[in-house]
Structures are given as C-alpha cells and as structure tokens.
Amino acid sequence: MRAIVHEGKDGLEGLKLKEMQNSQPNDNEVRVKVHTAGMNRRDLAVVTKRHKAEDPALIPGSDASGTVESVGKSVTKFQEGDEVIVNPGLGWQKNSDAPPEGFEIVGLPDHGTFAEYYTCTEDHLERKPEHLTFEEAGVLPLAALTAYRALFTRGDLEAGQTVMLPGIGSGVLTFCLKFAKAIGARVIVTSRSESKQKEALKLGADVAISTEENWQEALASEQVDLLIETIGNATFNKSLDIVRKGGTIVTFGSTTDDEVTINIRQFFYGQYNLLGSTMGSAEEFREMLGFISEHKIKPQLDKVFSMEEYKEAFEYIQKSKNFGKIGFHVR
C-alpha cells in the first residue's frame, strides 16, 4: 500500500511516499480503506522533534475516515462497507481525570493513518456521522476531541459565559469556536493575522482583536470566564491578566516556549483555576460525535492535499497558513 513515511533523515527531509506492507487484521481488528487522513501539528512534531533518522520507518497521522475493507473473525461492531472514523486515542476508554498509564496517540510509536489502509481494534473506530463527508470526517477526530474536553469536561463552559481563544486559526480552536457558539456562549478570539480575525468573525466570533495588542485595553468591558491557552510563554501572562477573578484557564498546547513565569501572589489572590487537558477518552469521543451530530457542526476545512503533496502539506502547517483543518485525500 502507498503511505507517507518518515525514515532515513531527520525532520521534513525524512518524509517520502513509498510502498509499505498492508497487514492483515487479527481476530479483533478491522482494516479500513482510508478515504481522508487529517493532519495535525502533532504530525509535524513527530517528524521534527521526536522521530529520528536512525529509528525504523514510521507512518505518521492520527486522523482518518474511510470504509471497512475487512474484519477479523471476532469483530461484532462492524462489517465490510461500513463508513467509519478513527479515534486517535489508544488505551483511554472510560472518562477519567487524566489519561491512564499506557495512553498513546495513533501515529507514534506505531504506524498511523497517512496510508491507503489503516488497521486497528474495533473499539478504536466509530461510525462516521451521517451529516459529514469523508473529507470532513477525516480531519475531525483529534482536534474536535481535544476541543470538546477542553471546553466542556475541563472548562465546564455553559451558555451565556464568555470564552476567549488566543491564536485562532488552528483546527482545535476553530472547533472551540463552533462548539462554544453552538451552546450559546460568547466568544472572543485573537490573531496576529487580520484575515484570520475576519474569518473568525464570519464563523460567529463576537469579538476579534490582535494577539499583539493590549488585551485589557481592547477588552475593557469584557468578563472572560474561560480562556483556552495554547500559545505558551508569549501570551500566558496576558491570558492570566484578562481572565476574571475566579475564572479558568485551560491549556493543552504551547506553540512558543513551554516554560512560563507567573506572579503566584497575583494568582492566588485572584482565585484563578489553571487546568491541563489532553485529547480525551473514548467515552468523550462518542459524546463529541453526538454533540456535532445534534448541532450539525462541520469542521472548518481549509485544504485537502494529495498524498504526492506531502511536502507542501507539512510546510503549510509548519508556517501556520491554515485556518481550520487540513488533510490528505487518499482514495
């Protein structure tokens, strides 16, 4: 089978399109003919930071939608021809405060979804929501699950509250925007890009400002209940300054420096809540799919590349050109 593979060289130079073995499903496994494989910034991190040239060949990718091509003899949940979507989390079935020991994400350390076929156990697949195309479903899983847990499980966002999303444009934050508006929350976004600010307003954001301006001056009359922090050191103290006393910051990523310094006295006098979040459980994945089906939510689909355009796709997400999700058209 054709697959996008990383081997032989560090970074993006190690990427290539080549033939790989197409494994037969074991008794409890399902082999999916991949239609669309979604791309995340994690895939960039895998090939630039974690996967080294001396390691064995690796197929990256955590997201996919497709059609069941064959099933093992013990599989009861699916049959050939079913339209499915991949849950990118491995080993986290039940809701819990944190991922259990052994939790992994599809695409490292084992092969991922950037291939013509993907094989996994039946409990890591769900039926594709009927209102989504294969392209939309294929770019959904990791980002939508991350957004759902950050907003609702961890952030406990409710209708009428205000959520702020610094650095709008990523797949996760565009889902956060759509999810928050679906329940009747007020949404503030920031971006260095005026075009991304305008796109966010078109999607329903109530306020859009520059990431680089003084947030307190720009939002003098706003009360931010929940802030989703994914930038890290460059904005963390601005985030802390803008959240109302007793408000909450949920963080699950850092596109700038990981380490931040805060005034701990300001923090405890303000009674702030700082919560970490990571993707979500299989239960939350099913809850999220139910939520998007109920509200007929679709991903903000930026661009779908061919498999031959793998280099362009990785460079595109590396430069943060996307507003929303990107992916590969496999079939």
mmCIF file of C-alpha atoms in Angstrom:
data_model
loop_
_atom_site.group_PDB
_atom_site.id
_atom_site.type_symbol
_atom_site.label_atom_id
_atom_site.label_comp_id
_atom_site.label_asym_id
_atom_site.label_seq_id
_atom_site.Cartn_x
_atom_site.Cartn_y
_atom_site.Cartn_z
ATOM 1 C CA MET A 1 0.000 0.000 0.000
ATOM 2 C CA ARG A 2 1.112 3.586 -0.577
ATOM 3 C CA ALA A 3 1.968 5.559 2.540
ATOM 4 C CA ILE A 4 3.639 8.777 3.620
ATOM 5 C CA VAL A 5 6.665 7.578 5.590
ATOM 6 C CA HIS A 6 9.405 9.167 7.671
ATOM 7 C CA GLU A 7 12.787 7.435 7.628
ATOM 8 C CA GLY A 8 16.478 7.905 6.917
ATOM 9 C CA LYS A 9 16.797 11.633 7.675
ATOM 10 C CA ASP A 10 15.762 13.988 10.459
ATOM 11 C CA GLY A 11 12.930 16.466 10.071
ATOM 12 C CA LEU A 12 10.936 17.065 6.915
ATOM 13 C CA GLU A 13 13.794 15.751 4.782
ATOM 14 C CA GLY A 14 12.981 12.251 6.004
ATOM 15 C CA LEU A 15 9.482 12.268 4.516
ATOM 16 C CA LYS A 16 8.734 10.229 1.403
ATOM 17 C CA LEU A 17 5.892 8.441 -0.367
ATOM 18 C CA LYS A 18 6.594 4.720 -0.658
ATOM 19 C CA GLU A 19 5.079 1.249 -0.663
ATOM 20 C CA MET A 20 4.561 -0.334 2.744
ATOM 21 C CA GLN A 21 3.210 -3.733 3.799
ATOM 22 C CA ASN A 22 -0.556 -3.899 4.205
ATOM 23 C CA SER A 23 -1.149 -6.028 7.289
ATOM 24 C CA GLN A 24 -4.000 -8.498 7.646
ATOM 25 C CA PRO A 25 -6.411 -7.797 10.540
ATOM 26 C CA ASN A 26 -6.182 -10.041 13.589
ATOM 27 C CA ASP A 27 -9.291 -11.643 15.091
ATOM 28 C CA ASN A 28 -10.437 -8.446 16.875
ATOM 29 C CA GLU A 29 -9.196 -5.968 14.281
ATOM 30 C CA VAL A 30 -10.687 -4.005 11.415
ATOM 31 C CA ARG A 31 -8.878 -2.900 8.267
ATOM 32 C CA VAL A 32 -10.090 0.435 6.954
ATOM 33 C CA LYS A 33 -9.686 1.667 3.389
ATOM 34 C CA VAL A 34 -8.723 5.244 4.167
ATOM 35 C CA HIS A 35 -10.507 7.965 2.235
ATOM 36 C CA THR A 36 -9.202 11.071 4.005
ATOM 37 C CA ALA A 37 -6.440 11.370 6.625
ATOM 38 C CA GLY A 38 -6.476 14.523 8.729
ATOM 39 C CA MET A 39 -3.296 16.368 9.637
ATOM 40 C CA ASN A 40 -2.406 17.957 12.992
ATOM 41 C CA ARG A 41 0.512 19.938 14.356
ATOM 42 C CA ARG A 42 1.373 16.771 16.269
ATOM 43 C CA ASP A 43 2.385 15.171 12.969
ATOM 44 C CA LEU A 44 4.858 17.999 12.436
ATOM 45 C CA ALA A 45 6.223 17.484 15.956
ATOM 46 C CA VAL A 46 6.586 13.743 15.348
ATOM 47 C CA VAL A 47 8.868 14.203 12.341
ATOM 48 C CA THR A 48 10.762 17.282 13.556
ATOM 49 C CA LYS A 49 11.241 16.638 17.264
ATOM 50 C CA ARG A 50 10.568 13.042 18.265
ATOM 51 C CA HIS A 51 11.231 10.710 15.353
ATOM 52 C CA LYS A 52 14.908 10.487 14.446
ATOM 53 C CA ALA A 53 16.679 9.287 11.345
ATOM 54 C CA GLU A 54 18.087 6.167 12.995
ATOM 55 C CA ASP A 55 14.614 4.958 14.013
ATOM 56 C CA PRO A 56 12.609 2.491 11.895
ATOM 57 C CA ALA A 57 10.323 3.775 9.151
ATOM 58 C CA LEU A 58 7.166 5.353 10.590
ATOM 59 C CA ILE A 59 3.818 6.213 9.005
ATOM 60 C CA PRO A 60 2.613 9.388 10.774
ATOM 61 C CA GLY A 61 -1.005 10.537 11.104
ATOM 62 C CA SER A 62 -3.651 10.310 13.827
ATOM 63 C CA ASP A 63 -6.927 11.051 11.996
ATOM 64 C CA ALA A 64 -8.814 9.214 9.272
ATOM 65 C CA SER A 65 -12.177 8.343 7.824
ATOM 66 C CA GLY A 66 -12.904 5.545 5.414
ATOM 67 C CA THR A 67 -14.732 2.330 4.658
ATOM 68 C CA VAL A 68 -14.330 -1.016 6.400
ATOM 69 C CA GLU A 69 -12.476 -3.257 3.950
ATOM 70 C CA SER A 70 -12.182 -6.426 6.059
ATOM 71 C CA VAL A 71 -12.803 -7.594 9.634
ATOM 72 C CA GLY A 72 -11.346 -10.234 11.940
ATOM 73 C CA LYS A 73 -13.496 -13.216 12.897
ATOM 74 C CA SER A 74 -14.169 -11.891 16.433
ATOM 75 C CA VAL A 75 -15.350 -8.452 15.323
ATOM 76 C CA THR A 76 -19.040 -7.782 16.029
ATOM 77 C CA LYS A 77 -19.298 -3.992 15.853
ATOM 78 C CA PHE A 78 -18.597 -3.512 12.139
ATOM 79 C CA GLN A 79 -18.944 -5.240 8.817
ATOM 80 C CA GLU A 80 -17.482 -4.701 5.365
ATOM 81 C CA GLY A 81 -18.685 -1.491 3.751
ATOM 82 C CA ASP A 82 -19.380 0.437 6.967
ATOM 83 C CA GLU A 83 -18.308 4.076 6.912
ATOM 84 C CA VAL A 84 -16.106 4.779 9.931
ATOM 85 C CA ILE A 85 -13.956 7.337 11.691
ATOM 86 C CA VAL A 86 -10.768 6.640 13.683
ATOM 87 C CA ASN A 87 -10.480 7.510 17.383
ATOM 88 C CA PRO A 88 -6.868 8.780 17.646
ATOM 89 C CA GLY A 89 -6.514 7.859 21.337
ATOM 90 C CA LEU A 90 -5.235 4.419 22.303
ATOM 91 C CA GLY A 91 -5.834 2.925 25.733
ATOM 92 C CA TRP A 92 -8.209 5.513 27.234
ATOM 93 C CA GLN A 93 -11.700 4.042 27.197
ATOM 94 C CA LYS A 94 -13.516 5.457 30.254
ATOM 95 C CA ASN A 95 -13.812 9.082 31.368
ATOM 96 C CA SER A 96 -11.210 9.948 33.998
ATOM 97 C CA ASP A 97 -9.352 12.919 35.447
ATOM 98 C CA ALA A 98 -6.269 12.118 33.377
ATOM 99 C CA PRO A 99 -5.180 9.588 30.751
ATOM 100 C CA PRO A 100 -4.293 6.162 32.186
ATOM 101 C CA GLU A 101 -0.817 4.687 32.123
ATOM 102 C CA GLY A 102 -0.011 3.425 28.662
ATOM 103 C CA PHE A 103 -2.118 6.009 26.825
ATOM 104 C CA GLU A 104 -0.793 6.593 23.315
ATOM 105 C CA ILE A 105 -1.840 8.530 20.243
ATOM 106 C CA VAL A 106 -2.157 6.977 16.797
ATOM 107 C CA GLY A 107 0.890 7.766 14.660
ATOM 108 C CA LEU A 108 3.667 7.242 17.238
ATOM 109 C CA PRO A 109 5.097 4.905 18.369
ATOM 110 C CA ASP A 110 3.088 2.683 15.995
ATOM 111 C CA HIS A 111 2.113 3.378 12.394
ATOM 112 C CA GLY A 112 -0.579 5.954 11.773
ATOM 113 C CA THR A 113 -3.155 6.896 9.173
ATOM 114 C CA PHE A 114 -1.226 8.514 6.303
ATOM 115 C CA ALA A 115 -1.660 5.403 4.169
ATOM 116 C CA GLU A 116 -4.152 3.703 1.894
ATOM 117 C CA TYR A 117 -5.148 1.328 4.709
ATOM 118 C CA TYR A 118 -5.230 1.557 8.500
ATOM 119 C CA THR A 119 -5.752 -1.447 10.800
ATOM 120 C CA CYS A 120 -6.834 -1.223 14.443
ATOM 121 C CA THR A 121 -9.015 -2.941 17.037
ATOM 122 C CA GLU A 122 -12.742 -2.419 16.630
ATOM 123 C CA ASP A 123 -13.009 -0.367 19.844
ATOM 124 C CA HIS A 124 -10.942 2.399 18.251
ATOM 125 C CA LEU A 125 -13.415 3.024 15.459
ATOM 126 C CA GLU A 126 -16.803 4.754 15.427
ATOM 127 C CA ARG A 127 -19.389 5.175 12.698
ATOM 128 C CA LYS A 128 -18.955 8.259 10.555
ATOM 129 C CA PRO A 129 -21.557 10.948 11.382
ATOM 130 C CA GLU A 130 -24.076 10.943 8.559
ATOM 131 C CA HIS A 131 -24.015 14.717 8.003
ATOM 132 C CA LEU A 132 -20.268 14.711 7.302
ATOM 133 C CA THR A 133 -18.474 13.934 4.063
ATOM 134 C CA PHE A 134 -15.416 11.682 4.186
ATOM 135 C CA GLU A 135 -13.227 14.791 3.865
ATOM 136 C CA GLU A 136 -14.937 16.453 6.837
ATOM 137 C CA ALA A 137 -14.939 13.313 8.979
ATOM 138 C CA GLY A 138 -11.323 12.530 8.168
ATOM 139 C CA VAL A 139 -9.991 15.793 9.593
ATOM 140 C CA LEU A 140 -12.245 15.795 12.661
ATOM 141 C CA PRO A 141 -11.068 13.347 15.366
ATOM 142 C CA LEU A 142 -8.042 14.638 17.280
ATOM 143 C CA ALA A 143 -8.845 18.351 17.096
ATOM 144 C CA ALA A 144 -12.555 18.001 17.834
ATOM 145 C CA LEU A 145 -11.959 15.653 20.763
ATOM 146 C CA THR A 146 -9.311 17.986 22.202
ATOM 147 C CA ALA A 147 -11.653 20.975 21.882
ATOM 148 C CA TYR A 148 -14.595 19.115 23.417
ATOM 149 C CA ARG A 149 -12.704 18.021 26.539
ATOM 150 C CA ALA A 150 -11.006 21.407 26.999
ATOM 151 C CA LEU A 151 -14.267 23.354 26.756
ATOM 152 C CA PHE A 152 -16.757 21.104 28.486
ATOM 153 C CA THR A 153 -15.070 18.426 30.617
ATOM 154 C CA ARG A 154 -12.266 20.624 31.923
ATOM 155 C CA GLY A 155 -13.528 24.165 31.296
ATOM 156 C CA ASP A 156 -17.160 23.445 32.222
ATOM 157 C CA LEU A 157 -18.331 26.082 29.724
ATOM 158 C CA GLU A 158 -22.013 27.000 29.899
ATOM 159 C CA ALA A 159 -24.417 29.070 27.823
ATOM 160 C CA GLY A 160 -24.083 32.793 28.495
ATOM 161 C CA GLN A 161 -20.450 32.590 29.612
ATOM 162 C CA THR A 162 -17.565 34.190 27.716
ATOM 163 C CA VAL A 163 -14.661 32.127 26.384
ATOM 164 C CA MET A 164 -11.500 33.607 24.878
ATOM 165 C CA LEU A 165 -9.423 31.837 22.229
ATOM 166 C CA PRO A 166 -5.989 33.423 21.680
ATOM 167 C CA GLY A 167 -4.319 32.490 18.393
ATOM 168 C CA ILE A 168 -7.421 31.474 16.443
ATOM 169 C CA GLY A 169 -6.764 29.517 13.262
ATOM 170 C CA SER A 170 -5.781 26.039 14.412
ATOM 171 C CA GLY A 171 -8.108 23.110 13.920
ATOM 172 C CA VAL A 172 -8.712 22.786 17.673
ATOM 173 C CA LEU A 173 -9.543 26.445 18.211
ATOM 174 C CA THR A 174 -11.896 26.619 15.236
ATOM 175 C CA PHE A 175 -13.741 23.670 16.804
ATOM 176 C CA CYS A 176 -13.741 25.510 20.143
ATOM 177 C CA LEU A 177 -15.330 28.485 18.417
ATOM 178 C CA LYS A 178 -18.040 26.399 16.762
ATOM 179 C CA PHE A 179 -18.739 24.313 19.880
ATOM 180 C CA ALA A 180 -18.985 27.374 22.134
ATOM 181 C CA LYS A 181 -21.372 29.178 19.794
ATOM 182 C CA ALA A 182 -23.494 26.029 19.495
ATOM 183 C CA ILE A 183 -24.326 26.184 23.223
ATOM 184 C CA GLY A 184 -24.850 29.952 23.302
ATOM 185 C CA ALA A 185 -21.543 31.164 24.748
ATOM 186 C CA ARG A 186 -19.866 34.467 23.869
ATOM 187 C CA VAL A 187 -16.543 34.056 22.045
ATOM 188 C CA ILE A 188 -13.541 36.388 21.870
ATOM 189 C CA VAL A 189 -10.640 35.499 19.568
ATOM 190 C CA THR A 190 -7.201 36.895 18.885
ATOM 191 C CA SER A 191 -4.823 36.530 15.953
ATOM 192 C CA ARG A 192 -1.814 38.347 14.544
ATOM 193 C CA SER A 193 -3.471 37.907 11.136
ATOM 194 C CA GLU A 194 -6.252 40.329 10.185
ATOM 195 C CA SER A 195 -7.568 37.813 7.666
ATOM 196 C CA LYS A 196 -7.903 35.158 10.389
ATOM 197 C CA GLN A 197 -9.674 37.659 12.622
ATOM 198 C CA LYS A 198 -12.153 38.320 9.821
ATOM 199 C CA GLU A 199 -12.638 34.603 9.148
ATOM 200 C CA ALA A 200 -13.359 34.014 12.836
ATOM 201 C CA LEU A 201 -15.975 36.763 12.845
ATOM 202 C CA LYS A 202 -17.618 35.115 9.848
ATOM 203 C CA LEU A 203 -17.787 31.859 11.838
ATOM 204 C CA GLY A 204 -19.623 33.597 14.667
ATOM 205 C CA ALA A 205 -16.947 35.050 16.954
ATOM 206 C CA ASP A 206 -18.345 38.033 18.839
ATOM 207 C CA VAL A 207 -15.066 39.957 19.141
ATOM 208 C CA ALA A 208 -11.743 39.641 17.298
ATOM 209 C CA ILE A 209 -8.578 41.530 18.293
ATOM 210 C CA SER A 210 -4.866 41.339 17.554
ATOM 211 C CA THR A 211 -2.813 38.944 19.656
ATOM 212 C CA GLU A 212 -0.104 41.601 19.886
ATOM 213 C CA GLU A 213 -2.209 44.493 21.243
ATOM 214 C CA ASN A 214 -3.025 45.250 24.882
ATOM 215 C CA TRP A 215 -5.911 42.902 25.666
ATOM 216 C CA GLN A 216 -7.008 44.743 28.782
ATOM 217 C CA GLU A 217 -7.392 47.986 26.851
ATOM 218 C CA ALA A 218 -9.101 46.336 23.887
ATOM 219 C CA LEU A 219 -11.472 44.321 26.086
ATOM 220 C CA ALA A 220 -12.054 46.785 28.909
ATOM 221 C CA SER A 221 -15.757 45.904 29.281
ATOM 222 C CA GLU A 222 -15.421 42.127 28.873
ATOM 223 C CA GLN A 223 -15.598 39.465 31.584
ATOM 224 C CA VAL A 224 -13.694 36.360 30.427
ATOM 225 C CA ASP A 225 -14.909 33.255 32.266
ATOM 226 C CA LEU A 226 -12.778 30.698 30.424
ATOM 227 C CA LEU A 227 -9.628 31.098 28.351
ATOM 228 C CA ILE A 228 -8.138 28.341 26.187
ATOM 229 C CA GLU A 229 -4.360 28.867 26.273
ATOM 230 C CA THR A 230 -2.343 27.136 23.548
ATOM 231 C CA ILE A 231 0.419 29.658 22.810
ATOM 232 C CA GLY A 232 2.512 29.351 25.958
ATOM 233 C CA ASN A 233 5.096 31.802 27.258
ATOM 234 C CA ALA A 234 4.372 34.522 24.677
ATOM 235 C CA THR A 235 0.817 35.091 25.913
ATOM 236 C CA PHE A 236 0.357 33.280 29.216
ATOM 237 C CA ASN A 237 0.558 36.329 31.488
ATOM 238 C CA LYS A 238 -1.679 38.327 29.147
ATOM 239 C CA SER A 239 -4.142 35.445 29.467
ATOM 240 C CA LEU A 240 -3.911 35.491 33.246
ATOM 241 C CA ASP A 241 -4.440 39.260 33.310
ATOM 242 C CA ILE A 242 -7.610 39.134 31.195
ATOM 243 C CA VAL A 243 -9.470 36.261 32.893
ATOM 244 C CA ARG A 244 -11.932 37.423 35.549
ATOM 245 C CA LYS A 245 -11.128 36.744 39.186
ATOM 246 C CA GLY A 246 -12.193 33.175 39.896
ATOM 247 C CA GLY A 247 -12.033 32.385 36.176
ATOM 248 C CA THR A 248 -10.366 29.447 34.476
ATOM 249 C CA ILE A 249 -7.502 28.881 32.049
ATOM 250 C CA VAL A 250 -7.359 25.514 30.275
ATOM 251 C CA THR A 251 -4.143 24.695 28.444
ATOM 252 C CA PHE A 252 -3.290 21.766 26.179
ATOM 253 C CA GLY A 253 -0.505 23.061 23.987
ATOM 254 C CA SER A 254 2.323 25.548 23.541
ATOM 255 C CA THR A 255 3.361 26.927 20.170
ATOM 256 C CA THR A 256 6.007 29.119 21.879
ATOM 257 C CA ASP A 257 8.241 28.342 24.876
ATOM 258 C CA ASP A 258 6.854 25.710 27.237
ATOM 259 C CA GLU A 259 8.107 27.329 30.454
ATOM 260 C CA VAL A 260 6.231 30.326 31.884
ATOM 261 C CA THR A 261 6.802 32.547 34.919
ATOM 262 C CA ILE A 262 3.821 33.911 36.849
ATOM 263 C CA ASN A 263 3.269 36.130 39.874
ATOM 264 C CA ILE A 264 1.999 33.478 42.283
ATOM 265 C CA ARG A 265 0.603 36.083 44.696
ATOM 266 C CA GLN A 266 -1.471 37.623 41.909
ATOM 267 C CA PHE A 267 -2.610 34.123 41.021
ATOM 268 C CA PHE A 268 -3.843 33.032 44.428
ATOM 269 C CA TYR A 269 -5.373 36.392 45.312
ATOM 270 C CA GLY A 270 -7.297 36.199 42.052
ATOM 271 C CA GLN A 271 -8.603 32.732 42.935
ATOM 272 C CA TYR A 272 -7.799 31.554 39.397
ATOM 273 C CA ASN A 273 -8.116 27.987 38.125
ATOM 274 C CA LEU A 274 -5.375 26.587 35.878
ATOM 275 C CA LEU A 275 -6.216 23.240 34.289
ATOM 276 C CA GLY A 276 -4.362 20.992 31.895
ATOM 277 C CA SER A 277 -6.105 18.933 29.229
ATOM 278 C CA THR A 278 -5.091 16.233 26.769
ATOM 279 C CA MET A 279 -7.333 14.924 23.989
ATOM 280 C CA GLY A 280 -10.000 12.742 25.695
ATOM 281 C CA SER A 281 -11.379 9.287 26.375
ATOM 282 C CA ALA A 282 -13.338 7.038 24.032
ATOM 283 C CA GLU A 283 -16.458 7.951 26.008
ATOM 284 C CA GLU A 284 -15.801 11.640 25.363
ATOM 285 C CA PHE A 285 -15.115 10.851 21.716
ATOM 286 C CA ARG A 286 -18.592 9.343 21.396
ATOM 287 C CA GLU A 287 -20.103 12.262 23.326
ATOM 288 C CA MET A 288 -18.360 14.670 20.954
ATOM 289 C CA LEU A 289 -19.669 12.829 17.884
ATOM 290 C CA GLY A 290 -23.167 13.002 19.353
ATOM 291 C CA PHE A 291 -22.741 16.726 20.015
ATOM 292 C CA ILE A 292 -21.639 17.551 16.471
ATOM 293 C CA SER A 293 -24.432 15.401 15.030
ATOM 294 C CA GLU A 294 -27.042 17.115 17.213
ATOM 295 C CA HIS A 295 -25.829 20.586 16.241
ATOM 296 C CA LYS A 296 -24.854 19.629 12.657
ATOM 297 C CA ILE A 297 -21.356 21.008 13.201
ATOM 298 C CA LYS A 298 -18.777 20.583 10.451
ATOM 299 C CA PRO A 299 -15.023 21.128 10.600
ATOM 300 C CA GLN A 300 -13.610 24.326 9.189
ATOM 301 C CA LEU A 301 -11.925 22.603 6.254
ATOM 302 C CA ASP A 302 -9.067 24.692 4.918
ATOM 303 C CA LYS A 303 -7.358 22.485 2.338
ATOM 304 C CA VAL A 304 -7.053 18.842 1.314
ATOM 305 C CA PHE A 305 -3.766 17.765 -0.291
ATOM 306 C CA SER A 306 -2.990 14.744 -2.431
ATOM 307 C CA MET A 307 -0.585 12.199 -0.962
ATOM 308 C CA GLU A 308 2.011 13.325 -3.512
ATOM 309 C CA GLU A 309 1.842 16.825 -1.981
ATOM 310 C CA TYR A 310 3.083 15.645 1.423
ATOM 311 C CA LYS A 311 5.969 18.123 1.487
ATOM 312 C CA GLU A 312 3.685 21.074 0.725
ATOM 313 C CA ALA A 313 1.231 19.928 3.409
ATOM 314 C CA PHE A 314 3.866 19.723 6.148
ATOM 315 C CA GLU A 315 5.295 23.109 5.188
ATOM 316 C CA TYR A 316 1.791 24.598 5.100
ATOM 317 C CA ILE A 317 1.028 23.610 8.687
ATOM 318 C CA GLN A 318 4.574 24.430 9.802
ATOM 319 C CA LYS A 319 4.045 28.043 8.694
ATOM 320 C CA SER A 320 0.544 28.135 10.277
ATOM 321 C CA LYS A 321 -1.015 29.104 6.967
ATOM 322 C CA ASN A 322 -4.168 27.149 7.748
ATOM 323 C CA PHE A 323 -7.413 28.493 9.122
ATOM 324 C CA GLY A 324 -9.025 25.296 10.309
ATOM 325 C CA LYS A 325 -8.190 21.761 9.311
ATOM 326 C CA ILE A 326 -6.100 20.276 6.512
ATOM 327 C CA GLY A 327 -5.729 16.682 5.382
ATOM 328 C CA PHE A 328 -4.769 14.211 2.681
ATOM 329 C CA HIS A 329 -7.099 12.797 0.071
ATOM 330 C CA VAL A 330 -6.048 9.151 -0.037
ATOM 331 C CA ARG A 331 -8.640 7.459 -2.245
#
